[in-house]
Amino acid sequence: MGFSRRNFLGSAAAVTGLLAAPMIVRADEHARPKVVVVGGGAGGATAARYIARDSAGAVDVTLIEPTRAYYTCFFSNLYLGGFRTYESLGHSYGTLASSYGINVVHDWATGVDRDAKTVALAGGGSVPYDRLVLSPGIDFIEDSVPGWSQAAQNAMPHAYKAGSQTQLLRAQLEAMPEGGTYCMVAPPNPYRCPPGPYERVSMAAHYLKANNPTAKILIVDPKPSFSKQGLFEDGWARHYPGMIERIGPDFGGDNVSVNPEEMTVDIDGVVENVDVCNVIPAQRAGSIAFAAGITEDNWAPVSAYDMSSRMDENIHVLGDSAAQGAMPKSGFSANSQAKVAANAILAALTDSRAFPARFANTCWSLIATDDGVKVGATYEASDEGIVSTGSFISEVGETDELRAETYRESIDWYDAIATDMFS
Amino acid sequence: MMRLAVILVGLAFATGMASADDATARGEALFRPCAACHMIGEGAVHRLGPHLNGVSGRTIGTAEGFRYSASLSEAGAEGRVWDDVALDSFLAAPRNYLPGTSMAFRGIRDAEDRAILIAYMIETGGAEAPQGEVAVDPRIAAVLDHPPDEAYGAFLSSECTACHSGGGEGIPRIAGLAPQSFAAGLLAYRDGTREHQVMNMLAARLGDEEIAALAAYFATLE
Ligand SMILES: Cc1cc2nc3c(=O)[nH]c(=O)nc-3n(C[C@H](O)[C@H](O)[C@H](O)COP(=O)(O)OP(=O)(O)OC[C@H]3O[C@@H](n4cnc5c(N)ncnc54)[C@H](O)[C@@H]3O)c2cc1C
């Protein structure tokens, strides 16, 4: 078990009291337990903020994140559809550093020495930790869509990590010839944001309906069914009749390859020419989780009680990278898991209280103007992993007023979670 | 009672309804969404919103023992009164009529519905403020009887901040709510009197102890 901060600081102060003044600072620095967080996204930024805020300076928090501004994947589809500006998706780390004293290091973590308890940085040097939090999001599985590789992402963007890829996909949508074809190669389970690809199709359709109404959207999907399927299909039939076609595995949607140079898609032997091709490859935990040696198959298994790695109790894995049980990989989930981990870490490193883990998730999707839907669930910890305790989903046939209200809720949620992460 | 019957009969004529009973029934139905937050009639006490006995004719924001938003308190300080026009305008679009009100209710579009509802409120709640102390709803009192564990409340609140960190058109602000109002809101979601998919789901797993802890914690926030 951890030590009590009060006792530790007490004895450290007693010792330093006998020493010369300049030593006090150093001794005090030593006394503060260190938490290093890798990845400043939905999981990492929340964890860093909660640990720094709730320990009121008693814990030394370092956040390692290469980018200077975090562009959210959530609501990036709304940007595609013209409901948000690109700028509104960006958030800086300024307040985390200035208001909470978090040491924000803009660099890549390249390795973890679990025996020495240090994290190596691409820029050289390493950072020691008592507890390490990894929330690096996802990386793509090579060759999961034959013909596609990271090198082809300018011709066929994934736009599944936000930033310039999102802007590129929007530019390609705008540049589509009249009556052209927009293709999306959907990912196999599990992947981040289960309704994400289908919300994206809705937003592309919204744009095309207004600007290029004879265009077609083709979804090539290896999955027999998908999240909120009934709600999306009902919405597509109402708002975009005849525009969207989905080829599931029963018609070869699970046997697809692409040719980025020719801009073709081969679906079970039938070659289609397309104008935009959004390839969302199969996914796995962020590479740093593999470098740390805490993965099994594609993900990092964790204990549901505190999100600690099943292979190293001093490392906590949050968000998309974690294999935790029943929660979908979402920003809401990552934020929820971060709070459970923060509470457990603070209880281990300081004298604060530990409370039983509880989680929740809600994912909104926008189908068309003022037509929002949502799905959500509550969860708790068990020995087997995170398990669901209750859930809900929007229904087909809800009133326009309710759908508009659901959309307004999602706007407030976005502001709230951004506040919860960054301000 | 006489006076109320007269109003309702008048209304029944005005709106072409068969009888005062129909108007009462419609008033009762129209009041149902209000009942998630307000009580009216004998024994009414404050819940998430103030009790509405005697509200017609009362100075805005002055029911004893209720913590109003600055918006309603200021309107009251200016001497504004809940006359029929004020009630009608408020119920049509609460946030337009009194910007900054903490009443999370979108409004009633239909003017006739509003007239029937106002008449119903006068019928069941009277037009003058009752005298004396307002009792606390025993269910809420039972919840708030639990020792308020603020630290537990702070942890539990982290489940709420993902949505309730601001306060806008879609998700109401809950920071700084009086514990009684806060508890009343969660009890209404937990027992289903107030319907909302997310809040019904979340409240379902909050015991009285959790609600008390959350109420204590949120009351400390600005
Ligand atoms: C199109 C789309 C729509 C979505 N919509 C929603 C939605 O509406 N609601 C919702 O809840 N979720 C949504 N999501 C899902 C959500 O974006 C993710 O689930 C969430 O961001 C996961 O959080 P995370 O902390 O695991 O990873 P991320 O938020 O991706 O953060 C990972 C961070 O780690 C950094 N990083 C990676 N490797 C390293 C390293 N080695 N060293 C240092 N830093 C590193 C990255 O730069 C990144 O900033 C959507 C996703 C997509 C793609």
XYZ file of C-alpha atoms and ligand atoms in Angstrom:
698
model
C 0.000 0.000 0.000
C 1.033 3.611 -0.435
C 2.307 5.783 2.338
C 0.455 8.536 4.083
C 1.358 11.897 2.668
C 0.881 13.629 5.971
C 3.278 11.327 7.805
C 5.755 11.375 4.991
C 5.783 15.139 4.641
C 5.880 15.405 8.413
C 9.024 13.342 8.724
C 10.601 14.993 5.691
C 9.951 18.395 7.212
C 11.408 17.256 10.517
C 14.595 16.212 8.775
C 14.884 19.272 6.558
C 14.353 21.477 9.567
C 17.879 20.528 10.614
C 19.382 21.345 7.230
C 20.361 24.526 5.442
C 17.571 26.481 3.755
C 18.325 25.638 0.070
C 18.007 21.960 0.847
C 14.419 22.357 1.941
C 13.217 22.872 -1.602
C 14.998 19.798 -2.797
C 13.846 17.623 0.047
C 10.306 18.784 -0.507
C 10.559 17.944 -4.211
C 11.617 14.454 -3.235
C 8.720 14.125 -0.879
C 6.115 14.724 -3.551
C 4.990 11.515 -5.199
C 5.207 11.652 -8.982
C 2.515 10.828 -11.480
C 3.357 10.838 -15.175
C 0.527 10.890 -17.692
C 1.197 9.953 -21.322
C -1.339 11.403 -23.767
C -3.291 14.600 -23.234
C -6.619 13.474 -24.679
C -9.989 12.617 -23.162
C -8.474 10.188 -20.638
C -5.056 11.747 -20.007
C -5.996 15.426 -19.720
C -8.843 14.555 -17.334
C -6.622 12.350 -15.171
C -3.851 14.953 -14.995
C -6.299 17.713 -14.120
C -8.142 15.738 -11.436
C -4.961 14.428 -9.779
C -3.330 17.871 -9.730
C -6.499 19.653 -8.622
C -7.603 17.217 -5.926
C -4.123 16.801 -4.439
C -3.730 20.591 -4.307
C -0.061 20.365 -5.159
C 0.760 17.331 -3.016
C 1.376 15.225 -6.123
C 3.819 16.194 -8.848
C 2.028 15.712 -12.177
C 3.768 15.584 -15.564
C 1.731 15.366 -18.765
C 3.537 14.157 -21.880
C 1.769 15.079 -25.110
C 3.394 15.909 -28.459
C 0.790 18.321 -29.806
C 0.365 21.897 -28.553
C -3.394 21.890 -29.074
C -5.742 18.931 -28.761
C -8.288 18.693 -31.550
C -11.202 16.556 -30.447
C -12.434 13.668 -32.521
C -15.781 14.220 -30.850
C -17.744 16.749 -32.885
C -15.258 16.446 -35.769
C -18.105 14.887 -37.773
C -20.164 17.995 -37.058
C -17.362 20.044 -38.560
C -17.566 17.814 -41.639
C -21.279 18.524 -41.866
C -20.795 22.265 -41.431
C -22.253 22.528 -37.911
C -18.972 23.472 -36.201
C -15.880 25.430 -37.128
C -12.543 23.673 -37.106
C -11.233 26.164 -34.518
C -14.026 25.244 -32.101
C -12.567 21.721 -31.874
C -9.125 22.856 -30.632
C -8.099 23.150 -26.964
C -4.802 24.276 -25.467
C -2.959 22.914 -22.452
C -2.282 26.414 -21.084
C -4.646 26.289 -18.110
C -3.504 22.819 -17.022
C 0.000 24.248 -16.631
C -0.875 27.678 -15.244
C -3.777 26.878 -12.886
C -2.850 23.406 -11.682
C 0.927 23.427 -11.880
C 0.968 20.456 -14.231
C 4.324 20.070 -15.924
C 3.280 19.818 -19.585
C 6.028 18.295 -21.747
C 5.421 18.506 -25.483
C 7.186 15.377 -26.648
C 6.538 11.732 -27.533
C 6.994 9.024 -24.935
C 9.030 6.314 -26.662
C 9.466 3.680 -23.978
C 8.761 2.672 -20.396
C 11.339 1.102 -18.084
C 9.045 -0.640 -15.620
C 11.818 -1.688 -13.255
C 13.399 1.755 -13.018
C 9.925 3.333 -13.253
C 10.906 5.868 -15.888
C 9.423 7.010 -19.201
C 11.802 7.743 -22.080
C 11.191 10.766 -24.292
C 11.836 11.113 -28.033
C 13.703 14.355 -27.355
C 16.083 12.507 -25.024
C 16.056 12.081 -21.285
C 13.534 10.314 -19.136
C 10.952 11.116 -16.495
C 10.598 9.116 -13.257
C 7.214 8.111 -11.883
C 5.584 6.497 -8.883
C 2.425 5.930 -10.905
C 2.166 6.035 -14.682
C -1.050 6.728 -16.581
C -1.198 5.751 -20.258
C -4.009 7.178 -22.357
C -2.506 7.195 -25.849
C -5.712 6.536 -27.792
C -5.508 4.229 -30.804
C -3.125 3.262 -33.559
C -4.054 1.475 -36.785
C -3.391 -2.172 -37.585
C -1.132 -2.416 -40.624
C -2.653 -4.104 -43.674
C -6.095 -4.451 -42.166
C -7.395 -2.930 -45.405
C -5.159 -4.332 -48.170
C -3.765 -1.553 -50.347
C -4.056 1.073 -47.624
C -1.190 2.214 -45.413
C -0.390 5.306 -43.411
C 1.528 6.531 -46.472
C -1.735 6.603 -48.427
C -3.583 8.720 -45.865
C -3.478 11.840 -48.016
C -5.230 10.130 -50.922
C -7.554 8.134 -48.684
C -7.841 9.850 -45.291
C -8.900 8.011 -42.141
C -9.816 11.187 -40.232
C -10.023 8.922 -37.202
C -7.398 10.884 -35.313
C -8.465 14.489 -35.428
C -6.498 17.409 -36.814
C -5.301 17.860 -40.385
C -6.918 14.557 -41.437
C -10.323 15.948 -40.520
C -9.691 19.088 -42.580
C -8.487 17.000 -45.507
C -11.634 14.883 -45.557
C -13.804 18.009 -45.540
C -11.776 19.504 -48.418
C -12.204 16.299 -50.429
C -15.935 16.280 -49.743
C -16.165 19.851 -51.061
C -14.097 18.982 -54.129
C -16.249 16.002 -55.157
C -17.494 16.141 -58.749
C -21.222 16.479 -59.278
C -22.898 13.121 -58.822
C -19.670 11.568 -57.545
C -19.225 8.716 -55.082
C -18.117 9.073 -51.464
C -16.980 5.746 -50.057
C -16.348 4.809 -46.461
C -14.562 1.605 -45.520
C -15.891 0.985 -42.009
C -13.742 -0.694 -39.333
C -14.279 -4.078 -37.656
C -15.016 -4.205 -33.902
C -13.666 -3.066 -31.525
C -12.848 0.513 -32.490
C -13.175 4.008 -31.032
C -16.633 5.551 -31.045
C -18.954 2.788 -32.312
C -21.512 5.221 -33.846
C -18.733 7.492 -35.210
C -18.519 6.145 -38.777
C -22.290 6.299 -39.192
C -22.606 9.781 -37.770
C -19.894 10.715 -40.257
C -21.928 9.285 -43.131
C -24.925 11.289 -41.910
C -22.882 14.483 -41.887
C -21.395 13.819 -45.334
C -24.930 13.203 -46.597
C -26.106 16.447 -45.017
C -23.394 18.348 -46.851
C -24.011 16.593 -50.153
C -27.786 16.991 -50.003
C -27.286 20.764 -49.969
C -24.304 21.017 -52.309
C -24.185 17.946 -54.529
C -27.561 16.238 -54.314
C -26.955 13.611 -56.993
C -23.842 12.299 -55.225
C -23.870 8.821 -53.691
C -22.465 7.424 -50.474
C -21.211 3.865 -50.328
C -20.423 2.182 -47.001
C -18.347 -0.968 -47.145
C -18.731 -2.674 -43.803
C -17.212 -5.876 -42.427
C -19.727 -5.923 -39.533
C -23.161 -7.520 -39.817
C -24.674 -4.772 -37.635
C -23.609 -1.522 -36.048
C -24.302 0.904 -33.202
C -27.674 2.744 -33.257
C -28.340 1.030 -36.619
C -32.122 1.355 -36.430
C -31.875 5.045 -35.579
C -29.410 5.802 -38.347
C -31.240 3.832 -41.019
C -34.530 5.469 -40.083
C -32.848 8.892 -40.232
C -31.171 8.196 -43.578
C -34.475 7.111 -45.096
C -36.163 10.290 -43.851
C -33.454 12.830 -44.673
C -31.365 11.312 -47.455
C -33.573 8.860 -49.365
C -31.673 6.908 -52.000
C -28.313 8.511 -51.272
C -26.694 5.969 -48.940
C -25.952 2.340 -49.725
C -24.314 -0.053 -47.259
C -22.633 -3.274 -48.299
C -22.385 -5.590 -45.298
C -20.448 -8.857 -44.995
C -23.282 -10.838 -46.593
C -22.463 -9.052 -49.867
C -18.681 -9.029 -49.492
C -18.228 -5.973 -47.290
C -15.696 -7.989 -45.303
C -13.549 -8.669 -48.378
C -12.316 -5.277 -49.469
C -9.083 -3.807 -50.777
C -8.281 -0.316 -52.048
C -6.003 1.262 -54.595
C -5.190 4.832 -53.497
C -3.433 5.719 -56.775
C -6.343 4.669 -58.966
C -8.969 5.743 -56.421
C -10.688 2.382 -56.669
C -12.220 0.050 -54.150
C -12.413 -3.677 -54.756
C -15.417 -5.189 -52.991
C -15.366 -8.955 -53.183
C -13.927 -8.800 -56.727
C -16.080 -5.943 -58.022
C -14.039 -2.784 -58.648
C -15.687 0.584 -58.026
C -14.325 4.015 -58.980
C -14.790 6.464 -56.138
C -14.109 10.182 -55.678
C -13.543 10.228 -51.931
C -12.460 7.202 -49.958
C -12.496 7.418 -46.179
C -10.673 4.319 -44.960
C -11.111 3.651 -41.239
C -8.730 0.757 -40.564
C -8.863 -1.805 -37.780
C -7.480 -0.467 -34.525
C -5.279 -1.368 -31.583
C -3.924 0.288 -28.442
C -1.539 3.222 -28.843
C 2.024 2.057 -29.579
C 3.405 3.157 -26.213
C 1.270 0.484 -24.522
C 3.064 -2.146 -26.616
C 6.445 -0.534 -25.846
C 5.573 -0.797 -22.138
C 4.897 -4.505 -22.582
C 1.450 -4.438 -21.018
C -0.697 -5.562 -23.959
C -2.427 -8.807 -24.787
C -3.540 -9.208 -28.384
C -4.385 -5.664 -29.503
C -5.235 -3.951 -26.223
C -3.998 -3.398 -22.664
C -6.042 -5.419 -20.140
C -6.859 -3.575 -16.920
C -8.523 -4.149 -13.568
C -11.991 -2.601 -13.516
C -11.533 -1.445 -9.914
C -8.878 1.172 -10.591
C -7.948 0.867 -14.298
C -4.517 -0.507 -13.347
C -2.770 -2.747 -15.834
C -3.202 -6.442 -15.162
C 0.532 -6.750 -15.778
C 1.859 -3.838 -13.702
C -0.053 -2.310 -10.813
C 1.883 0.954 -11.045
C 0.583 1.630 -14.545
C -3.006 2.677 -15.245
C -4.411 2.510 -18.768
C -7.372 4.663 -19.749
C -9.664 5.173 -22.679
C -9.394 3.574 -26.088
C -6.216 1.600 -25.324
C -7.663 -0.297 -22.375
C -9.356 -3.692 -22.547
C -11.717 -3.085 -19.634
C -14.915 -4.959 -20.380
C -18.260 -3.538 -21.407
C -17.644 0.174 -21.988
C -17.505 1.444 -25.566
C -14.349 3.308 -26.564
C -15.487 6.902 -26.324
C -14.334 10.259 -25.027
C -17.070 10.120 -22.395
C -15.858 6.679 -21.263
C -12.206 7.782 -21.160
C -13.176 10.824 -19.071
C -15.211 8.618 -16.714
C -12.412 6.053 -16.333
C -9.897 8.857 -15.675
C -11.828 9.929 -12.589
C -11.865 6.413 -11.168
C -8.129 6.070 -11.787
C -7.422 9.529 -10.319
C -9.295 8.633 -7.138
C -7.408 5.322 -6.791
C -4.028 6.934 -7.496
C -4.610 9.726 -4.999
C -5.707 7.222 -2.366
C -2.530 5.216 -2.943
C -0.149 8.183 -2.925
C -1.768 10.497 -0.371
C -4.095 10.107 2.569
C -7.257 10.814 0.587
C -10.137 8.313 0.614
C -10.743 5.624 -1.984
C -14.309 5.211 -3.225
C -15.757 2.268 -5.167
C -15.431 2.595 -8.936
C -18.482 3.683 -10.937
C -18.605 4.596 -14.579
C -21.014 6.059 -17.112
C -21.149 6.809 -20.805
C -23.424 8.706 -23.152
C -22.759 9.118 -26.881
C -24.795 11.564 -28.931
C -24.934 11.481 -32.722
C -26.328 14.052 -35.106
C -28.217 12.639 -38.082
C -29.374 15.920 -39.663
C -30.139 19.474 -38.540
C -31.747 19.299 -35.067
C -32.082 15.524 -35.318
C -29.942 14.225 -32.471
C -29.981 10.745 -30.911
C -28.155 9.246 -27.954
C -27.238 5.998 -26.289
C -25.859 5.557 -22.804
C -25.198 3.209 -19.925
C -23.956 3.034 -16.343
C -21.290 0.577 -15.250
C -19.538 -0.842 -12.215
C -16.425 -2.874 -11.534
C -16.292 -6.667 -11.242
C -13.446 -9.192 -11.160
C -14.097 -10.001 -14.809
C -14.030 -6.345 -15.903
C -16.367 -3.400 -16.202
C -20.001 -4.541 -16.392
C -23.130 -2.615 -17.332
C -25.783 -1.856 -14.709
C -28.317 0.081 -16.778
C -28.757 1.595 -20.217
C -30.988 3.566 -22.579
C -31.176 4.441 -26.261
C -33.210 6.987 -28.244
C -36.197 5.571 -30.086
C -37.360 5.671 -33.675
C -40.369 7.982 -33.985
C -39.476 10.493 -31.271
C -40.888 14.005 -31.702
C -38.901 16.678 -33.556
C -38.833 18.654 -30.325
C -37.186 15.815 -28.402
C -34.623 15.267 -31.159
C -33.775 18.989 -31.162
C -33.450 18.909 -27.384
C -31.131 15.912 -27.613
C -28.945 17.868 -30.015
C -28.891 20.895 -27.690
C -27.846 18.588 -24.861
C -24.923 17.342 -26.900
C -23.714 20.902 -27.439
C -23.724 21.527 -23.691
C -22.033 18.172 -23.106
C -19.218 19.147 -25.475
C -18.593 22.373 -23.579
C -18.821 20.548 -20.250
C -16.347 17.799 -21.110
C -13.925 20.322 -22.611
C -14.171 22.277 -19.351
C -13.688 19.053 -17.393
C -10.494 18.302 -19.335
C -8.855 21.655 -19.923
C -10.085 24.503 -17.740
C -64.128 27.151 -3.624
C -66.934 29.299 -4.987
C -64.579 31.694 -6.644
C -62.573 28.941 -8.318
C -65.634 27.290 -9.719
C -66.691 30.597 -11.211
C -63.354 31.104 -12.913
C -63.393 27.646 -14.354
C -66.957 27.882 -15.554
C -66.052 31.154 -17.230
C -63.097 29.483 -18.830
C -65.145 26.554 -19.933
C -67.408 28.962 -21.800
C -64.545 30.885 -23.253
C -62.897 27.790 -24.603
C -66.040 26.015 -25.645
C -65.586 23.182 -23.216
C -68.408 21.102 -21.860
C -67.903 21.710 -18.166
C -65.719 23.030 -15.434
C -64.760 19.447 -14.657
C -63.193 19.118 -18.091
C -61.234 22.309 -17.541
C -59.997 21.007 -14.196
C -58.998 17.729 -15.764
C -57.131 19.538 -18.501
C -55.514 21.848 -15.971
C -54.403 18.845 -13.997
C -52.935 17.245 -17.103
C -51.174 20.462 -18.056
C -49.726 20.725 -14.565
C -48.226 17.222 -14.739
C -44.861 18.312 -16.197
C -44.713 21.102 -13.595
C -45.284 18.544 -10.839
C -41.841 17.140 -11.485
C -40.568 20.274 -9.738
C -43.507 22.039 -8.093
C -46.128 21.115 -5.565
C -49.450 22.892 -5.276
C -52.488 22.485 -3.024
C -52.774 21.412 0.564
C -49.511 20.451 2.209
C -47.449 21.694 -0.739
C -43.784 22.228 0.060
C -40.734 23.349 -1.874
C -39.178 20.796 -4.150
C -36.819 21.600 -7.013
C -39.028 24.617 -7.567
C -40.950 26.630 -4.959
C -44.433 25.523 -3.955
C -46.991 27.388 -6.049
C -49.709 28.023 -3.479
C -50.834 31.595 -3.720
C -48.408 32.402 -6.492
C -50.945 34.408 -8.490
C -50.738 37.963 -7.202
C -47.586 37.327 -5.182
C -44.399 39.332 -5.661
C -42.025 37.409 -7.930
C -39.474 35.258 -6.162
C -40.744 35.650 -2.621
C -42.043 32.268 -1.397
C -40.500 31.957 2.043
C -37.636 29.544 2.466
C -36.866 29.031 -1.227
C -33.528 30.000 -2.717
C -34.305 31.790 -5.994
C -31.956 32.701 -8.817
C -30.676 36.264 -8.925
C -32.996 36.797 -11.863
C -36.204 36.149 -9.910
C -34.930 37.790 -6.730
C -34.121 40.975 -8.635
C -37.495 41.021 -10.380
C -39.096 40.720 -6.934
C -36.913 43.478 -5.505
C -38.156 45.730 -8.303
C -41.638 45.033 -7.041
C -42.795 42.984 -10.019
C -45.805 40.796 -9.315
C -47.178 37.543 -10.749
C -50.282 38.940 -12.376
C -51.955 37.009 -15.184
C -49.881 38.691 -17.873
C -46.624 38.011 -16.088
C -47.536 34.371 -15.469
C -48.643 33.941 -19.053
C -45.462 35.457 -20.486
C -43.278 33.471 -18.123
C -44.955 30.153 -18.862
C -44.766 30.791 -22.602
C -40.958 31.072 -22.513
C -39.463 31.183 -19.014
C -35.949 32.033 -20.139
C -37.042 34.835 -22.420
C -39.243 36.460 -19.848
C -36.768 36.213 -16.977
C -33.326 35.586 -18.473
C -31.126 33.723 -16.037
C -33.971 31.877 -14.321
C -32.968 28.486 -13.029
C -36.303 26.983 -14.050
C -35.282 24.380 -16.618
C -38.506 24.298 -18.578
C -38.942 25.216 -22.187
C -42.405 26.755 -22.017
C -45.940 26.106 -23.205
C -46.666 27.182 -26.747
C -50.431 27.140 -26.754
C -52.043 30.289 -25.228
C -55.246 28.476 -24.317
C -53.295 25.808 -22.480
C -51.568 28.530 -20.514
C -54.860 30.158 -19.544
C -56.282 26.858 -18.361
C -53.129 26.105 -16.424
C -53.134 29.481 -14.682
C -56.780 29.061 -13.745
C -55.984 25.596 -12.440
C -53.155 26.968 -10.302
C -55.505 29.503 -8.780
C -58.126 26.830 -8.198
C -55.852 24.412 -6.415
C -53.369 26.796 -4.850
C -55.437 29.840 -4.030
C -54.556 33.386 -4.955
C -53.026 34.499 -1.676
C -49.854 33.342 -0.064
C -50.431 31.078 2.941
C -49.049 32.311 6.213
C -46.396 30.731 8.343
C -43.576 28.243 7.973
C -43.364 25.938 5.000
C -42.716 22.336 5.950
C -40.141 20.179 4.198
C -41.349 17.243 2.087
C -40.807 14.212 4.382
C -39.165 12.208 1.565
C -36.634 14.971 1.037
C -36.152 15.398 4.752
C -35.428 11.659 5.021
C -32.770 11.931 2.319
C -31.160 15.004 3.816
C -31.163 13.316 7.215
C -28.149 11.278 6.129
C -24.919 12.836 7.361
C -23.650 14.932 4.451
C -20.402 13.335 3.310
C -18.889 16.077 1.158
C -15.793 14.091 0.182
C -17.972 11.268 -1.114
C -20.134 13.885 -2.821
C -17.066 15.346 -4.496
C -16.122 11.929 -5.884
C -19.681 11.189 -7.018
C -19.908 14.626 -8.613
C -17.179 13.689 -11.063
C -19.849 11.584 -12.776
C -21.960 14.700 -13.198
C -19.347 17.213 -14.338
C -18.981 15.545 -17.733
C -22.351 17.154 -18.505
C -23.055 19.738 -15.812
C -19.887 21.853 -15.986
C -21.549 24.844 -17.515
C -25.205 25.378 -17.932
C -26.957 26.253 -21.116
C -30.057 25.550 -23.122
C -29.614 21.803 -23.123
C -28.218 20.876 -19.722
C -29.185 22.955 -16.692
C -26.739 24.368 -14.215
C -26.780 22.505 -10.899
C -23.835 24.069 -9.059
C -25.065 26.039 -6.041
C -28.568 24.523 -5.971
C -30.039 24.467 -2.461
C -29.814 20.896 -1.057
C -33.621 20.628 -0.835
C -34.085 21.535 -4.478
C -31.237 19.330 -5.540
C -32.580 16.317 -3.653
C -36.091 16.975 -4.931
C -34.792 16.951 -8.513
C -32.973 13.643 -8.130
C -35.882 12.003 -6.303
C -38.211 13.003 -9.129
C -35.859 11.384 -11.654
C -35.385 8.321 -9.490
C -39.101 7.650 -9.036
C -39.890 8.598 -12.634
C -42.137 11.615 -11.927
C -39.723 13.562 -14.048
C -38.728 11.834 -17.257
C -35.378 12.120 -18.916
C -33.466 9.115 -20.257
C -30.039 10.099 -18.932
C -31.139 11.440 -15.571
C -33.554 8.548 -14.933
C -30.726 6.092 -15.580
C -28.208 7.926 -13.411
C -30.626 8.571 -10.542
C -31.678 4.904 -10.512
C -28.392 3.968 -8.930
C -28.200 6.791 -6.413
C -29.218 5.737 -2.899
C -30.427 8.299 -0.351
C -26.905 8.458 1.060
C -25.459 9.304 -2.354
C -28.086 11.971 -2.982
C -27.372 13.554 0.399
C -23.629 13.561 -0.295
C -24.116 15.073 -3.760
C -26.555 17.689 -2.489
C -24.109 18.744 0.213
C -21.237 18.966 -2.240
C -23.056 20.864 -5.004
C -24.394 23.355 -2.458
C -20.795 24.367 -1.722
C -20.106 25.285 -5.370
C -20.494 28.748 -6.811
C -15.053 10.746 -35.769
C -15.091 10.496 -34.307
C -16.179 10.939 -33.551
C -16.209 10.721 -32.182
N -17.277 11.170 -31.480
C -17.345 10.961 -30.148
C -18.442 11.443 -29.395
O -19.358 12.077 -29.924
N -18.464 11.197 -28.060
C -17.460 10.520 -27.437
O -17.527 10.344 -26.228
N -16.401 10.040 -28.125
C -16.320 10.245 -29.465
N -15.233 9.776 -30.171
C -14.236 8.910 -29.497
C -13.184 9.691 -28.732
O -12.563 10.645 -29.547
C -12.127 8.759 -28.192
O -12.713 7.592 -27.678
C -11.340 9.442 -27.077
O -10.656 10.542 -27.604
C -10.396 8.475 -26.404
O -9.622 9.127 -25.429
P -8.133 8.632 -25.149
O -7.645 9.446 -24.016
O -8.102 7.164 -25.066
O -7.349 8.996 -26.493
P -7.202 10.390 -27.274
O -8.257 11.341 -26.891
O -7.025 10.049 -28.700
O -5.849 10.974 -26.716
C -4.627 10.333 -26.948
C -3.519 11.379 -26.880
O -2.295 10.706 -26.670
C -1.284 11.290 -27.434
N -0.266 10.265 -27.621
C -0.354 9.100 -28.300
N 0.785 8.416 -28.211
C 1.623 9.155 -27.452
C 2.970 8.968 -27.013
N 3.672 7.900 -27.338
N 3.518 9.936 -26.242
C 2.815 11.048 -25.883
N 1.544 11.262 -26.292
C 0.972 10.319 -27.066
C -1.987 11.729 -28.699
O -1.304 12.794 -29.322
C -3.362 12.156 -28.178
O -3.439 13.542 -27.902
C -15.163 10.025 -31.554
C -14.075 9.570 -32.307
C -14.033 9.808 -33.662
C -12.846 9.348 -34.428
